[in-house]
PDB file of C-alpha atoms in Angstrom:
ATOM      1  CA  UNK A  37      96.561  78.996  97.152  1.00  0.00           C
ATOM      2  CA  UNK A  38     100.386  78.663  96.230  1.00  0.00           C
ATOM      3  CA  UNK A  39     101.553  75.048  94.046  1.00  0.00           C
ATOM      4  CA  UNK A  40     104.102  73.597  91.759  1.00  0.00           C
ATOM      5  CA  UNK A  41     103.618  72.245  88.325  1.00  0.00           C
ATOM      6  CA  UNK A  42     106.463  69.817  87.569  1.00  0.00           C
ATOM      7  CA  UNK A  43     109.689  72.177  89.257  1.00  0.00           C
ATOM      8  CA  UNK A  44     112.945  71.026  88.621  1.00  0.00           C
ATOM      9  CA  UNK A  45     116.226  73.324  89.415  1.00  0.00           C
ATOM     10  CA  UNK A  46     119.485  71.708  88.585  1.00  0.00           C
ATOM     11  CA  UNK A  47     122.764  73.125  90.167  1.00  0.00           C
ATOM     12  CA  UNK A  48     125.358  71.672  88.039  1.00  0.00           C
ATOM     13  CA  UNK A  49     124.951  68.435  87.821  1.00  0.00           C
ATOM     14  CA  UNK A  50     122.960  68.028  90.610  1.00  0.00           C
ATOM     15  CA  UNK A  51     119.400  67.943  90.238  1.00  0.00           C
ATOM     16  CA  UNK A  52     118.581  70.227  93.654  1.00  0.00           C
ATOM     17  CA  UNK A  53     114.594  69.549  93.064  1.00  0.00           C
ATOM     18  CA  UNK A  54     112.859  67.190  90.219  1.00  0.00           C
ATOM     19  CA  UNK A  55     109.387  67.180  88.690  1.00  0.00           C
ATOM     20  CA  UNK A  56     107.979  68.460  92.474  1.00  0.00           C
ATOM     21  CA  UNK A  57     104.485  68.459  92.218  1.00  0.00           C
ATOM     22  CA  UNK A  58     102.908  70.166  95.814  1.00  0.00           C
ATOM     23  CA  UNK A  59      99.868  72.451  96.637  1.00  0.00           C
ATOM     24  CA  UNK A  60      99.855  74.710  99.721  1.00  0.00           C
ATOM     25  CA  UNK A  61      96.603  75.262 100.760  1.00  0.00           C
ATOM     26  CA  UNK A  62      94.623  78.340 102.743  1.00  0.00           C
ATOM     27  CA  UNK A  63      94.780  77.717 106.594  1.00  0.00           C
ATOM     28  CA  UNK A  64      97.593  75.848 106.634  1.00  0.00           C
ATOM     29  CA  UNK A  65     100.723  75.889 108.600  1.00  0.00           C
ATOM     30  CA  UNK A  66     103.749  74.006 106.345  1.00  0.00           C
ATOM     31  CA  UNK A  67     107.167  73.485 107.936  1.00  0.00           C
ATOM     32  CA  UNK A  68     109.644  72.901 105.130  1.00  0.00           C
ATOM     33  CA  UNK A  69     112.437  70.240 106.711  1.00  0.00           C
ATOM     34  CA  UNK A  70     115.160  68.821 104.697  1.00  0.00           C
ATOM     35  CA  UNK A  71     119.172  67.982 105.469  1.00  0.00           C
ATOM     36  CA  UNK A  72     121.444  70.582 105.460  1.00  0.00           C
ATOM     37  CA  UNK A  73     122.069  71.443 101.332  1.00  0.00           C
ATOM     38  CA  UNK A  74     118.670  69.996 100.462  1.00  0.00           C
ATOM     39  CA  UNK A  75     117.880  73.046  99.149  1.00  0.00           C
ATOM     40  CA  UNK A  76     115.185  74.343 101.852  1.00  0.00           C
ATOM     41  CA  UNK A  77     115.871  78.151 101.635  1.00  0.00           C
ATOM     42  CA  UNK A  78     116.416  77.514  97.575  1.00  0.00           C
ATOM     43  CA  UNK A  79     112.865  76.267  97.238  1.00  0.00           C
ATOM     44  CA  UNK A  80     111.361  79.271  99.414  1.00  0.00           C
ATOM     45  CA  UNK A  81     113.319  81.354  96.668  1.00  0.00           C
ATOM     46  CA  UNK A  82     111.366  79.759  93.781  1.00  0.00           C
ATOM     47  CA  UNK A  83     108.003  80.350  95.363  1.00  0.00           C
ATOM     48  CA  UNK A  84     108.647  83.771  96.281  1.00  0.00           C
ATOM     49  CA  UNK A  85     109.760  84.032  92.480  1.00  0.00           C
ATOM     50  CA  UNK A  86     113.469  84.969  93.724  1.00  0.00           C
ATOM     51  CA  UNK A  87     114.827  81.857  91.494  1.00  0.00           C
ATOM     52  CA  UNK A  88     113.951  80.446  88.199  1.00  0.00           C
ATOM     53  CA  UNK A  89     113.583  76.703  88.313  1.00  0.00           C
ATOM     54  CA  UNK A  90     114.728  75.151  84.953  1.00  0.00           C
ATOM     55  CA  UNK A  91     111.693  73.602  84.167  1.00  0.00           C
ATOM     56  CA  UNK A  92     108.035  73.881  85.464  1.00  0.00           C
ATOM     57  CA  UNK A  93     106.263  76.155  87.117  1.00  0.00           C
ATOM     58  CA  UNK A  94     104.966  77.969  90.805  1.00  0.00           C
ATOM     59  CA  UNK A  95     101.437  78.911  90.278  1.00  0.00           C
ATOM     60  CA  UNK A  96      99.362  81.601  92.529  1.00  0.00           C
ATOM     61  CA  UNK A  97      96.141  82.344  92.590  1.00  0.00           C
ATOM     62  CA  UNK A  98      94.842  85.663  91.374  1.00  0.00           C
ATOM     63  CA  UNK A  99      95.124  88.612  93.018  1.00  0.00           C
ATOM     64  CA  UNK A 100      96.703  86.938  96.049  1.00  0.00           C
ATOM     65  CA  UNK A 101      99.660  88.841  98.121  1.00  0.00           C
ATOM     66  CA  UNK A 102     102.562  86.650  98.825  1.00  0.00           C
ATOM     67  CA  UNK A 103     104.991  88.407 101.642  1.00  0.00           C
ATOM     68  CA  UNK A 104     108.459  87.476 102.229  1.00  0.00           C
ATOM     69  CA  UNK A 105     110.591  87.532 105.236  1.00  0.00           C
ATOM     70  CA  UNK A 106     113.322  90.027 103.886  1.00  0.00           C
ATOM     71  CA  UNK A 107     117.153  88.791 104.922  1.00  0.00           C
ATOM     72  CA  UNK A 108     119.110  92.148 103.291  1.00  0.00           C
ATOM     73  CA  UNK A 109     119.056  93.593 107.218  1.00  0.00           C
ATOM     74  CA  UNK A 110     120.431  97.283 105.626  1.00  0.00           C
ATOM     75  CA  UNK A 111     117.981  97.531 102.464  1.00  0.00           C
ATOM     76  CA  UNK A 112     115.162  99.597 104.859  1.00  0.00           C
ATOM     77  CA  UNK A 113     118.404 102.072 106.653  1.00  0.00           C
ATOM     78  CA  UNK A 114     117.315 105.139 105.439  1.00  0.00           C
ATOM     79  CA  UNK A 115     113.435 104.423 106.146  1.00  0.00           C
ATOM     80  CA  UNK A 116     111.973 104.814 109.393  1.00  0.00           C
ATOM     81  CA  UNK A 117     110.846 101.966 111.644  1.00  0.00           C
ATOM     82  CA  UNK A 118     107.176 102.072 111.342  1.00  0.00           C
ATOM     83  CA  UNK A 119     107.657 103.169 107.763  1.00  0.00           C
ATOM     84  CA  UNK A 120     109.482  99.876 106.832  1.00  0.00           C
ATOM     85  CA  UNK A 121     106.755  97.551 108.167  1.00  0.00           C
ATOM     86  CA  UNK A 122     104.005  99.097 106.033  1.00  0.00           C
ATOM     87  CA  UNK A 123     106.259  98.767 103.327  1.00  0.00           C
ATOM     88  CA  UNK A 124     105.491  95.202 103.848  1.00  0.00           C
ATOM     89  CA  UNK A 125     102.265  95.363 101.512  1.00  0.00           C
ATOM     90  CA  UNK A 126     103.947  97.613  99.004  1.00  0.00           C
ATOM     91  CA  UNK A 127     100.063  98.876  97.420  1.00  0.00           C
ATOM     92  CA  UNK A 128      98.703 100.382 101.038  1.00  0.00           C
ATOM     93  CA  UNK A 129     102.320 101.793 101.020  1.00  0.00           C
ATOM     94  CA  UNK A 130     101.882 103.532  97.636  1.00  0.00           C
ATOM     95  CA  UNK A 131      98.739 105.271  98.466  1.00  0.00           C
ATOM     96  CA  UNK A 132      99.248 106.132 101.847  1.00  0.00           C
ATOM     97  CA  UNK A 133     102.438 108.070 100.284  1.00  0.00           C
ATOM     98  CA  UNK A 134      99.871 109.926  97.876  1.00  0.00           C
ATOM     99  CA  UNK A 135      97.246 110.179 100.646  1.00  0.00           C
ATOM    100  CA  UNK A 136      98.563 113.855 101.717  1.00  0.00           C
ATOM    101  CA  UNK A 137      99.345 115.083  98.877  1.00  0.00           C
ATOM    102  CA  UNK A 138      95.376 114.076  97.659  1.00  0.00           C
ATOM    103  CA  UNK A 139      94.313 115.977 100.762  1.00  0.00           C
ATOM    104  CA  UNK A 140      95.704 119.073  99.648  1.00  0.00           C
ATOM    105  CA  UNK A 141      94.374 119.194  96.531  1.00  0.00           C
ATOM    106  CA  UNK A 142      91.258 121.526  95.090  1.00  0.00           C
ATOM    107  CA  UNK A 143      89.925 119.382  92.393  1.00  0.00           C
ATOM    108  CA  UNK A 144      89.510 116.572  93.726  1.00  0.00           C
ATOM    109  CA  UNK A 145      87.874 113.903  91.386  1.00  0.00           C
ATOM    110  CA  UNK A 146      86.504 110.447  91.036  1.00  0.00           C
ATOM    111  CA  UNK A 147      90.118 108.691  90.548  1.00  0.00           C
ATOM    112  CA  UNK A 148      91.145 110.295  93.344  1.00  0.00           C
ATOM    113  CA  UNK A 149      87.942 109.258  95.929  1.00  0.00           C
ATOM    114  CA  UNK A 150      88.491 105.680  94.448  1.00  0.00           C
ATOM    115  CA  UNK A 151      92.633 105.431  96.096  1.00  0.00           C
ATOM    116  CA  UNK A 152      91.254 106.901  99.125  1.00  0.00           C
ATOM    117  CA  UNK A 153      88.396 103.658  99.026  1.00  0.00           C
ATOM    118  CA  UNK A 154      91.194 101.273  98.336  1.00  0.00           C
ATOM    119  CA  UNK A 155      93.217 102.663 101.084  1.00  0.00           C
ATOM    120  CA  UNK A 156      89.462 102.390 103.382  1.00  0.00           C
ATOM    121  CA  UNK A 157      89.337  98.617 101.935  1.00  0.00           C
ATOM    122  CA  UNK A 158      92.657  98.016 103.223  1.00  0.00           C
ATOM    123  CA  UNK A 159      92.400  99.081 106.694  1.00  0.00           C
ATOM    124  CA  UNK A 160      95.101 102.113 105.877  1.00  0.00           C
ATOM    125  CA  UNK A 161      93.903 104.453 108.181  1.00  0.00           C
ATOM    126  CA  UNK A 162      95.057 101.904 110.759  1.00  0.00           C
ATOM    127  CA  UNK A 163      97.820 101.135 109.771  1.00  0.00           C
ATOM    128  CA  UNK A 164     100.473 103.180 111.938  1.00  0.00           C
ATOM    129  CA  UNK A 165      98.426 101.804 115.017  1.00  0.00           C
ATOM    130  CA  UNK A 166      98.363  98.034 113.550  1.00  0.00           C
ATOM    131  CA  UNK A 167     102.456  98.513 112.996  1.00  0.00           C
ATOM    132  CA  UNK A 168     103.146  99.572 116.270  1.00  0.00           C
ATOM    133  CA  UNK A 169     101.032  97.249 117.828  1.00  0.00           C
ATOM    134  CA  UNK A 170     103.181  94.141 116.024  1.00  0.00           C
ATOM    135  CA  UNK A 171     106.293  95.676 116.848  1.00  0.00           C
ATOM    136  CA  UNK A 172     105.170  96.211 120.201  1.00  0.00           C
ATOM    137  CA  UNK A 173     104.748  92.225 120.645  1.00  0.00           C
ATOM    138  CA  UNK A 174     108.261  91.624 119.141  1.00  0.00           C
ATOM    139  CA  UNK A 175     109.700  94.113 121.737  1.00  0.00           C
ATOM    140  CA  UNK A 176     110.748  96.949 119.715  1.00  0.00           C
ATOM    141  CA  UNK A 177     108.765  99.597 122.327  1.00  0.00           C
ATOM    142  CA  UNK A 178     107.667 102.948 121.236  1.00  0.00           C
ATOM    143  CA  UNK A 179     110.771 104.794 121.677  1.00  0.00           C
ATOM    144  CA  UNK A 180     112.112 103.289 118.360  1.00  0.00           C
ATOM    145  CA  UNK A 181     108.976 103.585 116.036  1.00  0.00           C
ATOM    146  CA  UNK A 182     110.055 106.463 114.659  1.00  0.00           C
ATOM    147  CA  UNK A 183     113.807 105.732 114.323  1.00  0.00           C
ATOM    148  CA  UNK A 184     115.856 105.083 111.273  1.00  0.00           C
ATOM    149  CA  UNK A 185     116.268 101.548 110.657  1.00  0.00           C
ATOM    150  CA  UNK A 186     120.424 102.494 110.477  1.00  0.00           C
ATOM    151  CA  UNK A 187     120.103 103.418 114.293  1.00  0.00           C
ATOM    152  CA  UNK A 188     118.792 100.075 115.197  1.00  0.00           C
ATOM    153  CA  UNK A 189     121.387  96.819 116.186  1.00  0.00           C
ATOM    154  CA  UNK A 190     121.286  93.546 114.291  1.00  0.00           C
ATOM    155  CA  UNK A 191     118.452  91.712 116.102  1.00  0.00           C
ATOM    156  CA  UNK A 192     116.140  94.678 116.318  1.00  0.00           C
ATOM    157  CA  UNK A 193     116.517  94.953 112.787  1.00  0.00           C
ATOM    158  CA  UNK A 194     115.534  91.316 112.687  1.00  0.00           C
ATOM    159  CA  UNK A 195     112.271  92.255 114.745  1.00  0.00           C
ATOM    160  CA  UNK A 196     111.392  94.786 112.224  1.00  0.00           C
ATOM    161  CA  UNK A 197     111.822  92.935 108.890  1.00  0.00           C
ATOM    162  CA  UNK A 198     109.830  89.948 110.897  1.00  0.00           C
ATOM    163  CA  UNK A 199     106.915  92.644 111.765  1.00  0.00           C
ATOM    164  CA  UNK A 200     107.244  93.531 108.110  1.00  0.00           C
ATOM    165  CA  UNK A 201     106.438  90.527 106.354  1.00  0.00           C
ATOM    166  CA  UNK A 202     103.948  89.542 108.915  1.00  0.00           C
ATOM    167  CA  UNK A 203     101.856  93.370 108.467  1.00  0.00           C
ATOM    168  CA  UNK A 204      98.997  93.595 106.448  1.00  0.00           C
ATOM    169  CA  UNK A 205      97.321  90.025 106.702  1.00  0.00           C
ATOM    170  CA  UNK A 206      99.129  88.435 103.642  1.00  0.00           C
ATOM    171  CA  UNK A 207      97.456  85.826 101.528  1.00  0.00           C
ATOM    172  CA  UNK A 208     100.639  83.547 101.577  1.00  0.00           C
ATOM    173  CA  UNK A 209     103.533  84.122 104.375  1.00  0.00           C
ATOM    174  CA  UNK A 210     107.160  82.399 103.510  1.00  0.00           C
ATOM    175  CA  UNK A 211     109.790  82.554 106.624  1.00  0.00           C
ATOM    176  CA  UNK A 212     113.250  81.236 106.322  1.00  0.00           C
ATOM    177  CA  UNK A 213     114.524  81.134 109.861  1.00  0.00           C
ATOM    178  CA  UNK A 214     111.854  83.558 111.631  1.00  0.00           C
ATOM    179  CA  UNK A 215     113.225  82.600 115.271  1.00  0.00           C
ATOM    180  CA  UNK A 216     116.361  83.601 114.696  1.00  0.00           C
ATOM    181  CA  UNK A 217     118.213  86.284 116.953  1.00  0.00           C
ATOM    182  CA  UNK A 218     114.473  86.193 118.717  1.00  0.00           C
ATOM    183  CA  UNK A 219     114.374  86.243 122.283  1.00  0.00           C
ATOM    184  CA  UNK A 220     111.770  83.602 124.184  1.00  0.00           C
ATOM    185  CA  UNK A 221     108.631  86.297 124.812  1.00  0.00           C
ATOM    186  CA  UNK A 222     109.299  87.356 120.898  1.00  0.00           C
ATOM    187  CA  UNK A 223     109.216  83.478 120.119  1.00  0.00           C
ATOM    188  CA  UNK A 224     105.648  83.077 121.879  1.00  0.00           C
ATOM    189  CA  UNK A 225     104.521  86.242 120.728  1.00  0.00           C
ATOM    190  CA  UNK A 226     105.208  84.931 116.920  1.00  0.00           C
ATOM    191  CA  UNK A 227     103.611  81.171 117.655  1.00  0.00           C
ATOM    192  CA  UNK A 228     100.564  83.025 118.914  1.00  0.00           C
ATOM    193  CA  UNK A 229     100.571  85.011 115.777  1.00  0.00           C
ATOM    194  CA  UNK A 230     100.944  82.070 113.282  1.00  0.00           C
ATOM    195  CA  UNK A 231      98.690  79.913 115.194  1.00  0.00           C
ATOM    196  CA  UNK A 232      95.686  82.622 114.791  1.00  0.00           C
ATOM    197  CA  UNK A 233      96.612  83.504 111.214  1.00  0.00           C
ATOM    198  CA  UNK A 234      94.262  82.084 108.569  1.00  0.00           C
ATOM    199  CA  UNK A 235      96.088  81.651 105.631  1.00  0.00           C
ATOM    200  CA  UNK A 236      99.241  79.980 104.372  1.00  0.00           C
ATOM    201  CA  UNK A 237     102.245  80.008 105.475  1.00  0.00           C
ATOM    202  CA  UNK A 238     105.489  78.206 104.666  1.00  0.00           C
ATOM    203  CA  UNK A 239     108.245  77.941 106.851  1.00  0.00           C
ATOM    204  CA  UNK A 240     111.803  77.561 107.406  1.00  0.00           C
ATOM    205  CA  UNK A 241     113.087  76.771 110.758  1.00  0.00           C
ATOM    206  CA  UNK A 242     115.424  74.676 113.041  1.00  0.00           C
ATOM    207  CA  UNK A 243     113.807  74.901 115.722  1.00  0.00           C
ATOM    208  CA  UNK A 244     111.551  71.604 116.527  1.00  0.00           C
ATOM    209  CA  UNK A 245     109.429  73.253 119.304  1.00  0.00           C
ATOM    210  CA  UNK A 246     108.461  76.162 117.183  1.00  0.00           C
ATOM    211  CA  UNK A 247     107.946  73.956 114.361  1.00  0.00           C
ATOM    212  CA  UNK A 248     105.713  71.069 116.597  1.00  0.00           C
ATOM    213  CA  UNK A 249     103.372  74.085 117.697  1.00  0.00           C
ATOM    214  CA  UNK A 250     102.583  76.064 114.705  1.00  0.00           C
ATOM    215  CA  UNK A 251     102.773  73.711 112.055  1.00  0.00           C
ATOM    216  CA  UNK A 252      99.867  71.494 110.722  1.00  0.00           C
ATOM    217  CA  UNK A 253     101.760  69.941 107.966  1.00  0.00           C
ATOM    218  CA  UNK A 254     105.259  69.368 107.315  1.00  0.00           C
ATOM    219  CA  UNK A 255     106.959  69.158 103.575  1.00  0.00           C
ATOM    220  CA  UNK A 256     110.125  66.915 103.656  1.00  0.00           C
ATOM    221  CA  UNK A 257     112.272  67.510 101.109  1.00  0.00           C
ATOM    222  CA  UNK A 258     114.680  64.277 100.549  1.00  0.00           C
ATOM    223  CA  UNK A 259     116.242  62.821  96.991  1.00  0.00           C
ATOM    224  CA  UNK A 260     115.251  66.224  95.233  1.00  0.00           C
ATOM    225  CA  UNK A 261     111.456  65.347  96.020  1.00  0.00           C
ATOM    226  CA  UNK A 262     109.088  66.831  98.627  1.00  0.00           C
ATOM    227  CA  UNK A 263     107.155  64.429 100.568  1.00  0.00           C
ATOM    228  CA  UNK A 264     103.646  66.006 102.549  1.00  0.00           C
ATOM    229  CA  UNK A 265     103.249  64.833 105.701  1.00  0.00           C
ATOM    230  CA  UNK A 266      99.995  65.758 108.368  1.00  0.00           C
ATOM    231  CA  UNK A 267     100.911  66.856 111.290  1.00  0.00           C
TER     232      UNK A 267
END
């Protein structure tokens, strides 16, 4: 689903990661553990193609959509709640933005009945419903769906840009910290969530528990390698 040919980021003098070598595979559950400074949020950076390693390589299958768990907490302030966790698969965002303005055309055409099939393909026409339902289990309630994200405090905000990456059933999922500022129901909510979700996910945390129940492997990263480990 997601691997590394041969990446090696230096920082300095310091080699952060050399030659790693690792494949992430579909239905999988990785917990990415390493000292503090290993380089654990660094390496999430390179997948999601945030950071160029010198050398090598992060390889992803076609036509696969990786989703990120966004940390700017005021890029989405002038966007409304709902609005910013559809955002989270930027291509059913697109054409749901043209879908009104096809509607009110009077030649329609082919190209235009083909977006509206994507949008079918993607489940677009529930989308509102599917947003509100996931921000629902993170306990931001109804009244704030249609809020500006610059109205919301700190941890909502959180909530959001958690429902956000998680909206849209993403190929590959990477979450640096995902429990933080998360209350305990929010916390279950988001095991439950991970444990049901069938493809692959990488993930940041401090948090043992949360790591012992949703992982299924964890990917140590010690001496600038990363070791796999079952379980």
């Amino acid at each position: 689903m997601i691997s590394t040919s041969n990446v090696t980021l230096r920082v300095g003098k310091k080699a952060l990661f050399e030659d790693v070598n690792i494949k992430f595979t579909e239905g999988n559950c990785y917990g990415l553990i390493g000292a503090n400074g290993a380089g654990k949020s660094t390496f999430l950076k390179i997948l999601a193609g945030e950071i160029e390693p010198n050398k090598g390589e992060v390889i992803i299958e076609p036509h696969k959509r990786l989703s990120v768990l966004k940390q700017d907490h005021f890029a989405y302030d002038e966007n409304k709640v709902v609005e910013t966790v559809i955002m989270g698969n930027k291509r059913l965002y697109e054409i749901m933005q043209e879908k009104e303005r096809l509607y009110a055309k009077e030649d329609f055409n082919d190209e235009d009945g083909i977006l509206l099939g994507e949008l079918a393909d993607m489940d677009g026409w529930n989308a509102e419903a599917d947003a509100e339902t996931m921000l629902n289990g993170l306990g931001i309630t109804s009244e704030f769906h249609d809020m500006y994200m610059k109205d919301l405090d700190g941890n909502q905000k959180v909530k959001v840009l958690l429902a956000q990456a998680l909206f849209g059933d993403p190929d590959i999922l990477l979450l640096d910290e995902p429990t933080n500022h998360l209350d305990l129901k929010s916390i279950n909510w988001l095991e439950n969530f991970l444990l049901n979700f069938k493809n692959t996910v990488i993930v940041v945390s401090h948090d043992r528990h949360f790591l012992n129940k949703v992982c299924t492997h964890i990917a140590d990263i010690d001496y600038s390698r990363i070791q796999l480990y079952v379980g």
